[in-house]
Amino acid sequence: MKMRKHKVRDLRWLFVCGLILQSANLHAAKPNVIFIFSDDHATQAISAYGSKINHTPNIDRIAEEGALFQANFCTNSICGPSRASILTGKHSHKNGFKSNGNRFDPNQMTFPKLLQKVGYRTAVFGKWHLGTNPMGFDQWMVYPGQGSYYRPDYLTPEGRKAIPGYSVEVTTDLALDFISKQKKDKPFFLMCQYKAPHRNWMPGPKYLTKYDDVSIPEPDTLFDDYSQRASVLGKHKMGIDAHMSFFYDLKVEGHEDKRYAKIMYSFLGRMSKEQRHAWNAAYGLKNEAFRKSNLQGKELVRWKYQRYVKDYLRCVAAVDDGVGRILASLDKLGLSENSIVIYSSDQGFYLGEHGWYDKRWIYEESLKMPLVMRWPGKIQAGTKIEKLTQNIDFAPFFLEAAGAEVPEEIQGMSLMPLFKKKAPPWREAIYYHYYEAGGHGVPAHFGVRDERYKLVYFPRSKEWNLVDLKKDPQEMQSFHDDPAYKETLDQMRAKLGDLQKKYGVETSL
Ligand code: CA
């Protein structure tokens, strides 16, 4: 009898050991995910994408050791809506967050909640901008609204607190602290979300004089006259020429309009004495030279372009350094092998193309989102993905990578099959819809883009535009009324209708 009891106990013990081992293996198989995300970082300002204006060695490193997505797009080119599409894997009309100023319904399905259910520890630090507090995160510290570049405030489960320093560096510190405290009992999912390089492009102390001795090349379309396309383009309010505040945007005190000056003084008021001193030293002499030069007309636009783009690139340099610190920390902690590292941004941005700053339009510079990803053993180094991908594809990819089920309501496609040698069946076109009528003079519009063409409709003015990206990559002309494009126009209208039906878009042309 005794012998038999021992045998049963031994068998039970073996069974328990097996379960423990199996569970440990499962954990080992689940990759950590470090999702580094910035705000308004255009592909034109990333050297892996062929930038003519700057170098981003650390973001490039992710692409070199993994994959670079050459045709990745947002669903709706503005901060909050892009973030809501990422969290839900759905277009704006399905997740309810169509415009900045909306409030994200935190009770809906989001991928971080589903990652928690399959054993992930989740965290988000930095910009959030969804109007309601994060849900589905074990740890979170996020900016109220847009956040501040200097001594940023963070909302936390324990209340609000300001942390001295430069926002990119402070958010990186929070991310590194989280990574360093992870035990190997659970996989983790970390969102490190920078404010930079969002308007008003305030560089950190280390970067204030970077690019002082160079002239940044101008885009070919800096003096676009908006002819040969929809009339609404010419009614924008996002021109480097006419719509930048001298003080708030260009850092020249004295010319400013009062509304923006008040905000700028509050930003400067967040600096320490040393930071303010460095700021004044960096801009003081340059601004004095500018005042004396009395520039007019195109020369003034050129000066504004230089000031704007240099400040933007100074903010990008801080982001790239933050990425470098995170990669170095993963190497040091031995986490690089079993971690997916991603860099992306919520949409692109105009860096003087079409005479613009800001985003919103369906045109390439703001429609594109950077996306580079490293996953040793799963993604071959130097992979280039040409298929048309979108921010709604992130959620199903994260879920598949974590071994979680992808809910049917998700509209995106997991990126996973794109890493296999054999090309999978994939979408032929992406759907875009911008709802925030009025911001920067950009009217609501929607459209479809395939590998070569883009069809856009502007409901308010009832105008169609058809872009041929092969013939006219800078999108300076619409071919919608050209008889030679009649067949293409019909095909693109059919693609637009199909996608609206597929995604459940209710709209009447
Ligand atoms: Ca943004």
Coordinates of C-alpha atoms and ligand atoms in Angstrom, one line a residue:
M1 CA 0.0 0.0 0.0
K2 CA 2.8 2.4 1.1
M3 CA 4.7 1.8 -2.1
R4 CA 1.7 2.6 -4.2
K5 CA 1.0 5.8 -2.4
H6 CA 4.6 6.9 -3.0
K7 CA 4.3 6.1 -6.7
V8 CA 1.1 8.2 -7.0
R9 CA 2.8 11.0 -5.2
D10 CA 5.9 10.7 -7.5
L11 CA 3.7 10.8 -10.5
R12 CA 1.8 13.8 -9.3
W13 CA 5.2 15.5 -8.6
L14 CA 6.4 14.7 -12.1
F15 CA 3.1 16.1 -13.5
V16 CA 3.5 19.4 -11.5
C17 CA 7.1 19.7 -12.7
G18 CA 6.0 19.2 -16.2
L19 CA 3.4 22.0 -15.9
I20 CA 6.0 24.3 -14.4
L21 CA 8.5 23.6 -17.2
Q22 CA 5.8 24.0 -19.8
S23 CA 4.7 27.3 -18.4
A24 CA 8.3 28.5 -18.2
N25 CA 8.8 27.5 -21.8
L26 CA 5.7 29.4 -22.8
H27 CA 7.0 32.5 -21.0
A28 CA 10.3 32.1 -22.7
A29 CA 8.6 31.9 -26.1
K30 CA 6.7 35.1 -25.6
P31 CA 8.7 38.0 -26.7
N32 CA 8.9 41.3 -24.8
V33 CA 7.7 44.3 -26.9
I34 CA 9.3 47.7 -26.7
F35 CA 7.1 50.0 -28.8
I36 CA 8.9 53.4 -29.1
F37 CA 6.6 56.0 -30.6
S38 CA 7.0 59.7 -31.3
D39 CA 4.7 62.5 -32.3
D40 CA 4.7 63.9 -35.9
H41 CA 8.0 62.4 -37.0
A42 CA 8.0 62.3 -40.8
T43 CA 9.9 59.7 -42.8
Q44 CA 11.7 62.6 -44.6
A45 CA 13.6 63.1 -41.4
I46 CA 14.8 59.5 -40.9
S47 CA 18.0 58.5 -42.7
A48 CA 16.8 54.9 -43.1
Y49 CA 14.1 56.3 -45.3
G50 CA 16.6 58.3 -47.3
S51 CA 16.5 61.6 -45.5
K52 CA 18.3 64.5 -47.3
I53 CA 18.3 66.6 -44.2
N54 CA 19.5 64.6 -41.1
H55 CA 20.9 61.4 -39.7
T56 CA 19.2 59.1 -37.3
P57 CA 21.7 56.3 -36.5
N58 CA 19.8 54.7 -33.8
I59 CA 16.4 54.4 -35.6
D60 CA 18.4 53.2 -38.6
R61 CA 20.0 50.5 -36.4
I62 CA 16.5 49.0 -35.8
A63 CA 15.9 49.0 -39.6
E64 CA 19.3 47.5 -40.4
E65 CA 19.0 44.7 -37.8
G66 CA 15.3 44.1 -38.7
A67 CA 12.7 45.4 -41.1
L68 CA 11.9 48.7 -42.7
F69 CA 8.3 49.2 -43.8
Q70 CA 8.4 51.3 -47.0
A71 CA 4.6 51.9 -47.3
N72 CA 3.1 52.3 -43.9
F73 CA 0.2 54.7 -43.5
C74 CA -2.2 56.1 -40.9
T75 CA -6.0 55.9 -41.1
N76 CA -6.5 59.5 -40.1
S77 CA -3.5 61.9 -40.0
I78 CA -3.8 63.5 -36.6
C79 CA -2.5 62.6 -33.1
G80 CA -5.4 61.2 -31.0
P81 CA -7.2 59.4 -33.9
S82 CA -4.0 57.6 -35.0
R83 CA -3.3 56.5 -31.4
A84 CA -6.9 55.3 -31.0
S85 CA -6.6 53.3 -34.3
I86 CA -3.4 51.7 -32.9
L87 CA -5.0 50.7 -29.6
T88 CA -8.1 49.2 -31.2
G89 CA -6.9 48.0 -34.6
K90 CA -9.9 49.8 -36.0
H91 CA -10.7 52.9 -38.2
S92 CA -11.8 56.1 -36.4
H93 CA -15.5 55.7 -37.1
K94 CA -15.4 52.3 -35.3
N95 CA -13.4 53.3 -32.3
G96 CA -15.3 56.6 -31.9
F97 CA -12.2 58.8 -31.8
K98 CA -12.4 60.8 -35.0
S99 CA -10.9 64.2 -34.0
N100 CA -8.5 65.6 -31.4
G101 CA -10.7 66.8 -28.5
N102 CA -12.8 63.6 -28.6
R103 CA -12.7 61.4 -25.5
F104 CA -11.5 57.8 -26.0
D105 CA -13.9 55.3 -24.5
P106 CA -11.5 53.4 -22.3
N107 CA -14.0 50.5 -21.8
Q108 CA -13.7 49.3 -25.4
M109 CA -11.4 46.5 -26.5
T110 CA -7.8 47.5 -26.8
F111 CA -4.8 45.2 -27.4
P112 CA -3.0 46.1 -24.1
K113 CA -5.9 44.7 -22.1
L114 CA -5.7 41.5 -24.2
L115 CA -2.0 41.2 -23.7
Q116 CA -2.5 41.4 -19.9
K117 CA -4.9 38.4 -20.2
V118 CA -2.2 36.3 -21.8
G119 CA 0.3 37.2 -19.0
Y120 CA 2.0 40.4 -20.1
R121 CA 3.0 43.2 -17.8
T122 CA 2.1 46.4 -19.6
A123 CA 3.3 50.0 -19.2
V124 CA 3.0 53.3 -21.0
F125 CA 5.1 56.4 -20.4
G126 CA 4.8 59.8 -22.2
K127 CA 2.3 61.2 -24.6
W128 CA -1.2 59.7 -24.5
H129 CA -3.6 62.5 -25.7
L130 CA -6.8 60.5 -25.6
G131 CA -8.8 62.5 -23.1
T132 CA -9.3 59.6 -20.7
N133 CA -6.8 57.8 -18.5
P134 CA -5.1 54.7 -19.8
M135 CA -6.7 51.3 -19.1
G136 CA -5.0 48.0 -19.7
F137 CA -1.7 49.1 -18.2
D138 CA -0.1 47.8 -15.0
Q139 CA 2.0 51.1 -14.9
W140 CA 1.3 54.4 -16.6
M141 CA 2.6 57.9 -16.4
V142 CA 1.3 60.1 -19.2
Y143 CA 1.2 63.8 -20.1
P144 CA -1.9 65.8 -19.6
G145 CA -3.0 66.8 -23.2
Q146 CA 0.0 67.6 -25.4
G147 CA 2.5 67.7 -22.6
S148 CA 5.4 70.1 -22.2
Y149 CA 8.9 70.0 -23.5
Y150 CA 10.5 71.2 -20.3
R151 CA 9.7 69.9 -16.8
P152 CA 6.8 67.9 -18.1
D153 CA 3.8 67.1 -15.9
Y154 CA 2.8 63.4 -15.8
L155 CA -0.6 62.1 -14.8
T156 CA -0.2 58.9 -12.7
P157 CA -2.6 56.6 -10.8
E158 CA -1.5 58.5 -7.7
G159 CA -2.1 62.0 -9.2
R160 CA -0.2 64.6 -11.1
K161 CA 3.5 65.3 -10.8
A162 CA 6.1 67.4 -12.6
I163 CA 9.6 66.0 -13.3
P164 CA 12.5 68.3 -14.0
G165 CA 14.4 67.9 -17.2
Y166 CA 13.7 67.6 -21.0
S167 CA 10.7 65.6 -21.9
V168 CA 12.4 63.2 -24.2
E169 CA 15.0 62.4 -21.6
V170 CA 12.6 62.1 -18.7
T171 CA 10.3 59.7 -20.7
T172 CA 13.3 57.7 -21.7
D173 CA 14.4 57.5 -18.0
L174 CA 11.0 56.2 -17.0
A175 CA 11.1 53.6 -19.8
L176 CA 14.6 52.5 -18.8
D177 CA 13.6 52.3 -15.1
F178 CA 10.7 50.0 -16.1
I179 CA 12.9 47.8 -18.3
S180 CA 15.6 47.4 -15.6
K181 CA 13.0 46.3 -13.0
Q182 CA 11.5 43.5 -15.1
K183 CA 12.0 40.0 -13.7
K184 CA 12.0 37.2 -16.1
D185 CA 8.8 35.7 -14.6
K186 CA 6.6 37.6 -17.2
P187 CA 7.0 39.0 -20.6
F188 CA 6.4 42.8 -20.8
F189 CA 4.9 45.3 -23.3
L190 CA 6.3 48.8 -23.0
M191 CA 5.0 51.9 -24.8
C192 CA 7.6 54.7 -24.7
Q193 CA 5.8 57.7 -26.3
Y194 CA 7.6 60.9 -26.9
K195 CA 6.1 64.3 -27.3
A196 CA 8.9 65.4 -29.7
P197 CA 9.1 66.4 -32.5
H198 CA 5.5 67.9 -32.1
R199 CA 4.9 71.6 -32.5
N200 CA 6.2 74.0 -31.1
W201 CA 9.5 72.2 -31.6
M202 CA 11.4 73.2 -28.5
P203 CA 14.9 71.6 -28.6
G204 CA 16.5 70.2 -25.5
P205 CA 19.5 71.9 -23.9
K206 CA 22.0 69.6 -25.6
Y207 CA 20.6 70.3 -29.1
L208 CA 20.0 74.0 -29.1
T209 CA 22.9 74.9 -31.5
K210 CA 23.0 71.7 -33.6
Y211 CA 22.7 72.6 -37.3
D212 CA 23.8 76.2 -36.6
D213 CA 26.6 76.0 -39.2
V214 CA 24.7 74.3 -42.0
S215 CA 21.9 75.2 -44.4
I216 CA 19.1 72.6 -44.6
P217 CA 18.1 71.8 -48.2
E218 CA 14.7 73.1 -49.2
P219 CA 12.0 70.9 -50.6
D220 CA 11.2 71.4 -54.3
T221 CA 7.6 72.3 -53.5
L222 CA 8.3 75.0 -50.8
F223 CA 6.6 77.6 -53.1
D224 CA 3.7 75.5 -54.3
D225 CA 0.9 77.6 -55.9
Y226 CA -1.8 74.9 -55.3
S227 CA -2.9 75.0 -58.9
Q228 CA -4.2 72.0 -60.8
R229 CA -5.7 70.4 -57.7
A230 CA -8.8 70.9 -55.5
S231 CA -9.5 74.5 -54.6
V232 CA -9.4 73.6 -50.9
L233 CA -5.6 73.2 -50.9
G234 CA -5.1 76.9 -51.5
K235 CA -7.3 77.7 -48.5
H236 CA -5.1 76.0 -45.9
K237 CA -3.8 77.7 -42.7
M238 CA -0.7 75.8 -42.2
G239 CA 1.8 77.7 -44.3
I240 CA 5.3 78.4 -43.3
D241 CA 4.9 81.8 -45.0
A242 CA 1.7 83.1 -43.4
H243 CA 0.6 80.9 -40.5
M244 CA 3.5 80.6 -38.1
S245 CA 3.7 82.5 -34.9
F246 CA 7.1 84.3 -34.6
F247 CA 7.5 83.7 -30.9
Y248 CA 5.7 80.4 -30.4
D249 CA 6.9 78.7 -33.6
L250 CA 10.0 80.5 -34.6
K251 CA 11.4 81.6 -31.1
V252 CA 11.7 85.3 -32.0
E253 CA 10.2 87.4 -29.2
G254 CA 8.7 90.7 -30.1
H255 CA 6.7 89.9 -33.2
E256 CA 4.2 87.6 -31.6
D257 CA 0.5 87.5 -31.5
K258 CA -0.9 87.6 -28.0
R259 CA -2.6 84.2 -27.9
Y260 CA 0.5 82.2 -28.7
A261 CA 2.8 84.5 -26.7
K262 CA 0.9 83.6 -23.5
I263 CA 1.5 79.9 -24.1
M264 CA 5.1 80.4 -25.1
Y265 CA 5.8 82.3 -21.9
S266 CA 4.3 79.5 -19.9
F267 CA 6.6 77.0 -21.6
L268 CA 9.7 79.1 -21.0
G269 CA 8.5 79.5 -17.4
R270 CA 8.9 75.7 -16.9
M271 CA 12.7 75.9 -17.5
S272 CA 15.3 75.9 -14.8
K273 CA 17.7 78.9 -14.6
E274 CA 20.4 77.0 -16.4
Q275 CA 18.1 75.8 -19.2
R276 CA 16.7 79.3 -19.7
H277 CA 20.2 80.7 -19.9
A278 CA 21.2 78.1 -22.5
W279 CA 18.0 78.9 -24.5
N280 CA 18.7 82.6 -24.5
A281 CA 22.3 82.1 -25.4
A282 CA 21.4 79.9 -28.3
Y283 CA 18.7 82.1 -29.9
G284 CA 19.8 85.6 -28.8
L285 CA 22.5 86.3 -31.3
K286 CA 20.7 84.5 -34.1
N287 CA 17.6 86.5 -33.5
E288 CA 19.4 89.8 -33.4
A289 CA 21.0 89.0 -36.8
F290 CA 17.5 88.1 -38.1
R291 CA 16.0 91.4 -36.9
K292 CA 18.8 93.4 -38.5
S293 CA 18.4 91.6 -41.8
N294 CA 14.9 92.9 -42.4
L295 CA 14.1 90.0 -44.8
Q296 CA 11.0 90.2 -47.0
G297 CA 9.1 88.0 -49.4
K298 CA 10.6 84.6 -50.4
E299 CA 13.8 85.3 -48.5
L300 CA 11.8 85.6 -45.3
V301 CA 10.0 82.3 -46.1
R302 CA 13.4 80.7 -46.6
W303 CA 14.6 82.0 -43.2
K304 CA 11.4 80.7 -41.5
Y305 CA 11.9 77.3 -43.2
Q306 CA 15.5 77.1 -41.8
R307 CA 14.5 78.1 -38.3
Y308 CA 11.5 75.7 -38.3
V309 CA 13.2 72.7 -39.8
K310 CA 16.3 73.1 -37.7
D311 CA 14.3 73.2 -34.5
Y312 CA 12.2 70.2 -35.7
L313 CA 15.4 68.2 -36.4
R314 CA 16.9 69.2 -33.1
C315 CA 13.9 67.6 -31.4
V316 CA 14.3 64.5 -33.7
A317 CA 18.0 64.2 -32.6
A318 CA 16.8 63.9 -29.0
V319 CA 14.3 61.2 -30.0
D320 CA 17.0 59.3 -31.9
D321 CA 19.3 59.5 -28.8
G322 CA 16.5 58.2 -26.7
V323 CA 16.1 55.2 -29.0
G324 CA 19.9 54.6 -28.7
R325 CA 19.7 54.6 -24.9
I326 CA 16.9 52.0 -25.0
L327 CA 18.7 49.8 -27.5
A328 CA 21.9 50.0 -25.4
S329 CA 20.0 49.1 -22.2
L330 CA 18.4 46.1 -23.9
D331 CA 21.9 44.9 -25.0
K332 CA 23.3 45.4 -21.5
L333 CA 20.4 43.6 -19.8
G334 CA 20.6 40.7 -22.3
L335 CA 17.1 41.4 -23.4
S336 CA 17.7 42.1 -27.1
E337 CA 17.4 38.6 -28.3
N338 CA 13.8 37.9 -27.0
S339 CA 12.4 41.4 -27.6
I340 CA 10.6 43.0 -30.5
V341 CA 11.7 46.6 -30.8
I342 CA 9.6 49.0 -32.9
Y343 CA 9.9 52.6 -33.8
S344 CA 7.0 54.5 -35.3
S345 CA 5.2 57.9 -35.1
D346 CA 1.5 58.7 -35.1
Q347 CA 1.6 60.3 -38.6
G348 CA 4.0 62.1 -40.9
F349 CA 4.5 65.8 -41.2
Y350 CA 5.2 68.5 -43.8
L351 CA 8.7 69.8 -43.6
G352 CA 8.1 72.6 -46.0
E353 CA 6.7 70.4 -48.8
H354 CA 3.8 72.3 -50.4
G355 CA 4.9 75.3 -48.3
W356 CA 3.4 73.6 -45.2
Y357 CA 4.1 72.5 -41.7
D358 CA 1.6 70.3 -39.8
K359 CA -0.2 67.2 -41.1
R360 CA -4.0 66.2 -41.7
W361 CA -3.9 65.9 -45.6
I362 CA -3.9 62.6 -47.4
Y363 CA -0.7 63.6 -49.3
E364 CA 2.3 61.4 -48.8
E365 CA 4.3 63.3 -46.3
S366 CA 1.6 63.2 -43.6
L367 CA -0.1 60.0 -44.7
K368 CA 3.0 58.0 -44.2
M369 CA 4.1 56.7 -40.8
P370 CA 7.6 55.5 -40.2
L371 CA 7.8 51.9 -39.1
V372 CA 10.9 49.9 -38.4
M373 CA 11.0 46.7 -36.4
R374 CA 13.6 44.4 -35.0
W375 CA 12.9 40.8 -33.8
P376 CA 16.0 38.6 -33.8
G377 CA 15.3 35.1 -35.2
K378 CA 12.0 36.1 -36.7
I379 CA 12.8 39.1 -38.9
Q380 CA 15.9 38.8 -41.1
A381 CA 18.2 41.8 -40.9
G382 CA 17.8 44.3 -43.7
T383 CA 14.3 43.2 -44.6
K384 CA 12.3 45.8 -46.7
I385 CA 8.5 45.5 -46.7
E386 CA 6.8 47.0 -49.7
K387 CA 3.3 45.9 -49.0
L388 CA 0.7 48.6 -48.0
T389 CA 0.5 48.5 -44.2
Q390 CA -1.5 50.7 -41.8
N391 CA -1.6 51.6 -38.1
I392 CA -4.7 49.3 -37.6
D393 CA -2.3 46.4 -38.4
F394 CA -0.2 47.0 -35.2
A395 CA -2.8 45.6 -32.7
P396 CA -3.3 42.2 -34.5
F397 CA 0.4 41.9 -34.9
F398 CA 1.1 42.5 -31.2
L399 CA -1.6 40.0 -30.3
E400 CA -0.3 37.3 -32.7
A401 CA 3.3 37.8 -31.5
A402 CA 2.1 37.3 -27.9
G403 CA 0.1 34.2 -28.7
A404 CA -3.2 35.9 -28.0
E405 CA -6.4 35.5 -30.1
V406 CA -7.2 38.4 -32.5
P407 CA -10.8 39.5 -32.0
E408 CA -12.9 39.5 -35.1
E409 CA -13.8 43.2 -34.6
I410 CA -10.2 44.2 -35.4
Q411 CA -10.1 45.6 -38.9
G412 CA -6.3 45.5 -39.4
M413 CA -4.2 42.5 -40.6
S414 CA -1.4 41.1 -38.5
L415 CA 2.0 42.0 -40.0
M416 CA 3.4 38.5 -39.1
P417 CA 3.0 36.9 -42.5
L418 CA 5.0 39.7 -44.1
F419 CA 8.2 38.3 -42.5
K420 CA 7.8 34.9 -44.2
K421 CA 9.7 34.2 -47.4
K422 CA 6.6 33.5 -49.5
A423 CA 4.5 36.7 -50.1
P424 CA 1.1 36.3 -48.4
P425 CA -2.2 37.5 -49.9
W426 CA -2.4 41.2 -48.9
R427 CA -4.5 44.3 -49.4
E428 CA -4.3 46.2 -52.7
A429 CA -5.3 49.6 -51.2
I430 CA -5.6 51.4 -48.0
Y431 CA -8.5 53.6 -46.8
Y432 CA -8.0 57.1 -45.3
H433 CA -10.6 59.4 -43.6
Y434 CA -9.9 62.8 -42.0
Y435 CA -12.8 64.2 -40.0
E436 CA -11.5 67.2 -38.1
A437 CA -12.9 69.9 -40.4
G438 CA -11.4 73.3 -39.8
G439 CA -8.1 72.6 -38.1
H440 CA -5.4 74.5 -40.0
G441 CA -8.0 75.1 -42.7
V442 CA -8.0 71.5 -43.8
P443 CA -11.5 70.3 -44.7
A444 CA -12.8 66.8 -44.0
H445 CA -11.8 64.4 -46.8
F446 CA -11.4 60.7 -47.5
G447 CA -9.7 58.6 -50.1
V448 CA -8.0 55.4 -51.2
R449 CA -4.4 54.8 -52.1
D450 CA -3.0 51.8 -53.9
E451 CA 0.6 51.1 -55.0
R452 CA 0.4 53.8 -57.7
Y453 CA -2.7 55.9 -57.5
K454 CA -4.6 57.9 -54.9
L455 CA -8.2 59.1 -55.2
V456 CA -9.4 61.8 -52.8
Y457 CA -12.9 63.3 -52.2
F458 CA -13.5 66.6 -50.5
P459 CA -17.2 66.5 -49.5
R460 CA -17.6 70.2 -48.7
S461 CA -16.4 71.5 -52.1
K462 CA -17.5 68.3 -53.9
E463 CA -14.1 68.0 -55.5
W464 CA -12.3 64.8 -56.6
N465 CA -8.5 64.6 -57.0
L466 CA -6.7 61.7 -58.7
V467 CA -2.9 61.4 -58.0
D468 CA -0.5 59.4 -60.1
L469 CA 2.4 58.8 -57.8
K470 CA 4.5 57.2 -60.5
K471 CA 4.2 60.1 -62.9
D472 CA 3.9 62.9 -60.3
P473 CA 5.4 61.7 -57.0
Q474 CA 5.2 65.2 -55.5
E475 CA 1.4 65.3 -56.0
M476 CA 1.3 68.6 -57.9
Q477 CA -1.5 67.7 -60.3
S478 CA -4.9 66.0 -60.3
F479 CA -5.7 63.7 -63.3
H480 CA -9.3 63.2 -62.4
D481 CA -10.6 65.1 -65.4
D482 CA -8.0 63.8 -67.9
P483 CA -9.7 61.5 -70.4
A484 CA -6.6 59.3 -70.5
Y485 CA -7.3 58.5 -66.8
K486 CA -11.0 57.6 -67.2
E487 CA -10.4 53.9 -66.6
T488 CA -8.1 54.5 -63.7
L489 CA -10.6 56.8 -62.1
D490 CA -13.4 54.2 -62.4
Q491 CA -11.1 51.5 -60.9
M492 CA -10.1 53.8 -58.0
R493 CA -13.8 54.7 -57.4
A494 CA -14.6 51.0 -57.2
K495 CA -11.7 50.4 -54.8
L496 CA -12.9 53.3 -52.6
G497 CA -16.5 51.9 -52.6
D498 CA -15.3 48.4 -51.8
L499 CA -13.2 49.6 -48.8
Q500 CA -15.9 51.8 -47.4
K501 CA -18.2 48.8 -47.5
K502 CA -15.6 46.5 -46.0
Y503 CA -14.9 48.8 -43.1
G504 CA -18.5 49.9 -42.6
V505 CA -18.1 53.6 -43.4
E506 CA -21.4 55.4 -43.7
T507 CA -21.0 58.2 -46.1
S508 CA -22.9 59.5 -49.1
L509 CA -21.0 61.0 -52.0
Ligands
CA1 CA 0.9 63.6 -34.0

